[in-house]
Amino acid sequence: MNRISPQGEGNGNSAAGTKARPGGEADCSPLCCSRRRACVSAILLLMLATLAALIALVAICGPPPRTPGAQACVTPKNRTGFLCHDRRSCIPAHGVCDGIRTCAHGEDEDEALCRDVPQSLPRFLVAHCGNPASWIYSDQKCDGTNNCGDCSDELSPVCPPCGPGWWRCPSTVFRFCGCIPRSLCRDHVQHCSDWSDEYSCPGP
């Protein structure tokens, strides 16, 4: 009688003794798992080091200049101004696109802002004269000086009366319109068409 070799049973026991993980993967050996954890730790450390380097760079160099839309502000002389990107500096409107960089990052001379003045300028920086083809900066309106050439910037109804340092009269000087500086009174030179600067104005 032929006996069945127990080899098959051994093989079966051997096969049954090797337990497979779901997905067909074998159990991770201690060495393999240790290497995997080391790789993950190294990646995390690298990411943290990169983040720390970026924070240090921003702290040293400061954040990159922002380019928000142009915003208006009021200068110390209570005139319309241009707010720089540092949110602190307010420069006079007529200082924009004048060829001199006044803001720390030079945004008052930005190419996009100055490429086609006055069309490229924000509306709050521009005032139009009686002649539609002529314009001035908004802070030059009602400043006592004939910037338009036809006095339309000074004789506008929105302009306040002559200030304390001015004398109201029809000026004979092209530079002035309805007011002249009181410093010109009583100087033996006619600046008003009615001579009131010499006979009525009390002087400075």
PDB file of N, CA and C in Angstrom, residues 54-88:
ATOM      1  N   LEU A  54      11.905  81.356   4.790  1.00  0.00           N
ATOM      2  CA  LEU A  54      11.043  82.370   4.178  1.00  0.00           C
ATOM      3  C   LEU A  54      10.648  83.443   5.190  1.00  0.00           C
ATOM      4  N   ILE A  55      10.329  83.005   6.412  1.00  0.00           N
ATOM      5  CA  ILE A  55       9.973  83.979   7.449  1.00  0.00           C
ATOM      6  C   ILE A  55      11.146  84.893   7.758  1.00  0.00           C
ATOM      7  N   ALA A  56      12.351  84.327   7.832  1.00  0.00           N
ATOM      8  CA  ALA A  56      13.541  85.139   8.098  1.00  0.00           C
ATOM      9  C   ALA A  56      13.802  86.123   6.964  1.00  0.00           C
ATOM     10  N   LEU A  57      13.571  85.689   5.713  1.00  0.00           N
ATOM     11  CA  LEU A  57      13.801  86.561   4.559  1.00  0.00           C
ATOM     12  C   LEU A  57      12.841  87.736   4.575  1.00  0.00           C
ATOM     13  N   VAL A  58      11.566  87.481   4.896  1.00  0.00           N
ATOM     14  CA  VAL A  58      10.588  88.568   4.960  1.00  0.00           C
ATOM     15  C   VAL A  58      10.920  89.526   6.100  1.00  0.00           C
ATOM     16  N   ALA A  59      11.394  88.964   7.226  1.00  0.00           N
ATOM     17  CA  ALA A  59      11.742  89.814   8.365  1.00  0.00           C
ATOM     18  C   ALA A  59      12.916  90.726   8.047  1.00  0.00           C
ATOM     19  N   ILE A  60      13.863  90.236   7.246  1.00  0.00           N
ATOM     20  CA  ILE A  60      15.057  91.027   6.921  1.00  0.00           C
ATOM     21  C   ILE A  60      14.767  92.040   5.818  1.00  0.00           C
ATOM     22  N   CYS A  61      14.144  91.580   4.742  1.00  0.00           N
ATOM     23  CA  CYS A  61      13.940  92.434   3.564  1.00  0.00           C
ATOM     24  C   CYS A  61      12.609  93.167   3.578  1.00  0.00           C
ATOM     25  N   GLY A  62      11.699  92.718   4.425  1.00  0.00           N
ATOM     26  CA  GLY A  62      10.381  93.319   4.429  1.00  0.00           C
ATOM     27  C   GLY A  62       9.520  92.688   3.355  1.00  0.00           C
ATOM     28  N   PRO A  63       8.209  92.836   3.475  1.00  0.00           N
ATOM     29  CA  PRO A  63       7.312  92.242   2.487  1.00  0.00           C
ATOM     30  C   PRO A  63       7.468  92.926   1.151  1.00  0.00           C
ATOM     31  N   PRO A  64       7.171  92.252   0.056  1.00  0.00           N
ATOM     32  CA  PRO A  64       7.270  92.868  -1.264  1.00  0.00           C
ATOM     33  C   PRO A  64       6.264  93.998  -1.389  1.00  0.00           C
ATOM     34  N   PRO A  65       6.593  95.025  -2.140  1.00  0.00           N
ATOM     35  CA  PRO A  65       5.674  96.152  -2.271  1.00  0.00           C
ATOM     36  C   PRO A  65       4.361  95.713  -2.887  1.00  0.00           C
ATOM     37  N   ARG A  66       3.269  96.225  -2.303  1.00  0.00           N
ATOM     38  CA  ARG A  66       1.968  95.900  -2.850  1.00  0.00           C
ATOM     39  C   ARG A  66       1.628  96.861  -3.984  1.00  0.00           C
ATOM     40  N   THR A  67       0.744  96.461  -4.843  1.00  0.00           N
ATOM     41  CA  THR A  67       0.342  97.313  -5.951  1.00  0.00           C
ATOM     42  C   THR A  67      -1.173  97.468  -5.963  1.00  0.00           C
ATOM     43  N   PRO A  68      -1.719  98.045  -4.903  1.00  0.00           N
ATOM     44  CA  PRO A  68      -3.159  98.249  -4.917  1.00  0.00           C
ATOM     45  C   PRO A  68      -3.508  99.414  -5.815  1.00  0.00           C
ATOM     46  N   GLY A  69      -4.808  99.637  -6.025  1.00  0.00           N
ATOM     47  CA  GLY A  69      -5.216 100.775  -6.810  1.00  0.00           C
ATOM     48  C   GLY A  69      -4.839 102.065  -6.106  1.00  0.00           C
ATOM     49  N   ALA A  70      -4.617 103.112  -6.894  1.00  0.00           N
ATOM     50  CA  ALA A  70      -4.238 104.403  -6.329  1.00  0.00           C
ATOM     51  C   ALA A  70      -5.341 104.911  -5.409  1.00  0.00           C
ATOM     52  N   GLN A  71      -4.952 105.493  -4.279  1.00  0.00           N
ATOM     53  CA  GLN A  71      -5.919 105.994  -3.315  1.00  0.00           C
ATOM     54  C   GLN A  71      -5.587 107.434  -2.950  1.00  0.00           C
ATOM     55  N   ALA A  72      -6.649 108.188  -2.693  1.00  0.00           N
ATOM     56  CA  ALA A  72      -6.488 109.595  -2.335  1.00  0.00           C
ATOM     57  C   ALA A  72      -6.212 109.730  -0.847  1.00  0.00           C
ATOM     58  N   CYS A  73      -5.648 110.859  -0.480  1.00  0.00           N
ATOM     59  CA  CYS A  73      -5.404 111.187   0.920  1.00  0.00           C
ATOM     60  C   CYS A  73      -5.411 112.706   1.042  1.00  0.00           C
ATOM     61  N   VAL A  74      -5.257 113.197   2.243  1.00  0.00           N
ATOM     62  CA  VAL A  74      -5.237 114.643   2.487  1.00  0.00           C
ATOM     63  C   VAL A  74      -3.872 115.024   3.042  1.00  0.00           C
ATOM     64  N   THR A  75      -3.199 115.945   2.382  1.00  0.00           N
ATOM     65  CA  THR A  75      -1.860 116.356   2.787  1.00  0.00           C
ATOM     66  C   THR A  75      -1.935 117.232   4.047  1.00  0.00           C
ATOM     67  N   PRO A  76      -0.800 117.456   4.704  1.00  0.00           N
ATOM     68  CA  PRO A  76      -0.795 118.341   5.891  1.00  0.00           C
ATOM     69  C   PRO A  76      -1.321 119.742   5.596  1.00  0.00           C
ATOM     70  N   LYS A  77      -1.283 120.166   4.332  1.00  0.00           N
ATOM     71  CA  LYS A  77      -1.806 121.487   3.962  1.00  0.00           C
ATOM     72  C   LYS A  77      -3.273 121.423   3.552  1.00  0.00           C
ATOM     73  N   ASN A  78      -3.920 120.292   3.855  1.00  0.00           N
ATOM     74  CA  ASN A  78      -5.351 120.099   3.581  1.00  0.00           C
ATOM     75  C   ASN A  78      -5.649 120.151   2.086  1.00  0.00           C
ATOM     76  N   ARG A  79      -4.753 119.560   1.311  1.00  0.00           N
ATOM     77  CA  ARG A  79      -4.945 119.480  -0.131  1.00  0.00           C
ATOM     78  C   ARG A  79      -5.030 118.015  -0.546  1.00  0.00           C
ATOM     79  N   THR A  80      -5.562 117.777  -1.746  1.00  0.00           N
ATOM     80  CA  THR A  80      -5.662 116.410  -2.253  1.00  0.00           C
ATOM     81  C   THR A  80      -4.279 115.829  -2.472  1.00  0.00           C
ATOM     82  N   GLY A  81      -4.086 114.586  -2.041  1.00  0.00           N
ATOM     83  CA  GLY A  81      -2.788 113.937  -2.191  1.00  0.00           C
ATOM     84  C   GLY A  81      -2.907 112.515  -2.704  1.00  0.00           C
ATOM     85  N   PHE A  82      -1.749 111.904  -2.917  1.00  0.00           N
ATOM     86  CA  PHE A  82      -1.637 110.525  -3.413  1.00  0.00           C
ATOM     87  C   PHE A  82      -1.054 109.676  -2.293  1.00  0.00           C
ATOM     88  N   LEU A  83      -1.761 108.616  -1.913  1.00  0.00           N
ATOM     89  CA  LEU A  83      -1.315 107.769  -0.811  1.00  0.00           C
ATOM     90  C   LEU A  83      -0.325 106.726  -1.318  1.00  0.00           C
ATOM     91  N   CYS A  84       0.882 106.728  -0.746  1.00  0.00           N
ATOM     92  CA  CYS A  84       1.890 105.748  -1.123  1.00  0.00           C
ATOM     93  C   CYS A  84       1.515 104.368  -0.583  1.00  0.00           C
ATOM     94  N   HIS A  85       2.190 103.343  -1.088  1.00  0.00           N
ATOM     95  CA  HIS A  85       1.870 101.975  -0.708  1.00  0.00           C
ATOM     96  C   HIS A  85       2.240 101.639   0.728  1.00  0.00           C
ATOM     97  N   ASP A  86       3.026 102.475   1.377  1.00  0.00           N
ATOM     98  CA  ASP A  86       3.331 102.203   2.783  1.00  0.00           C
ATOM     99  C   ASP A  86       2.175 102.608   3.699  1.00  0.00           C
ATOM    100  N   ARG A  87       1.124 103.183   3.105  1.00  0.00           N
ATOM    101  CA  ARG A  87      -0.097 103.569   3.802  1.00  0.00           C
ATOM    102  C   ARG A  87       0.126 104.688   4.811  1.00  0.00           C
ATOM    103  N   ARG A  88       1.297 105.313   4.781  1.00  0.00           N
ATOM    104  CA  ARG A  88       1.602 106.391   5.717  1.00  0.00           C
ATOM    105  C   ARG A  88       1.935 107.690   4.996  1.00  0.00           C
TER     106      ARG A  88
END
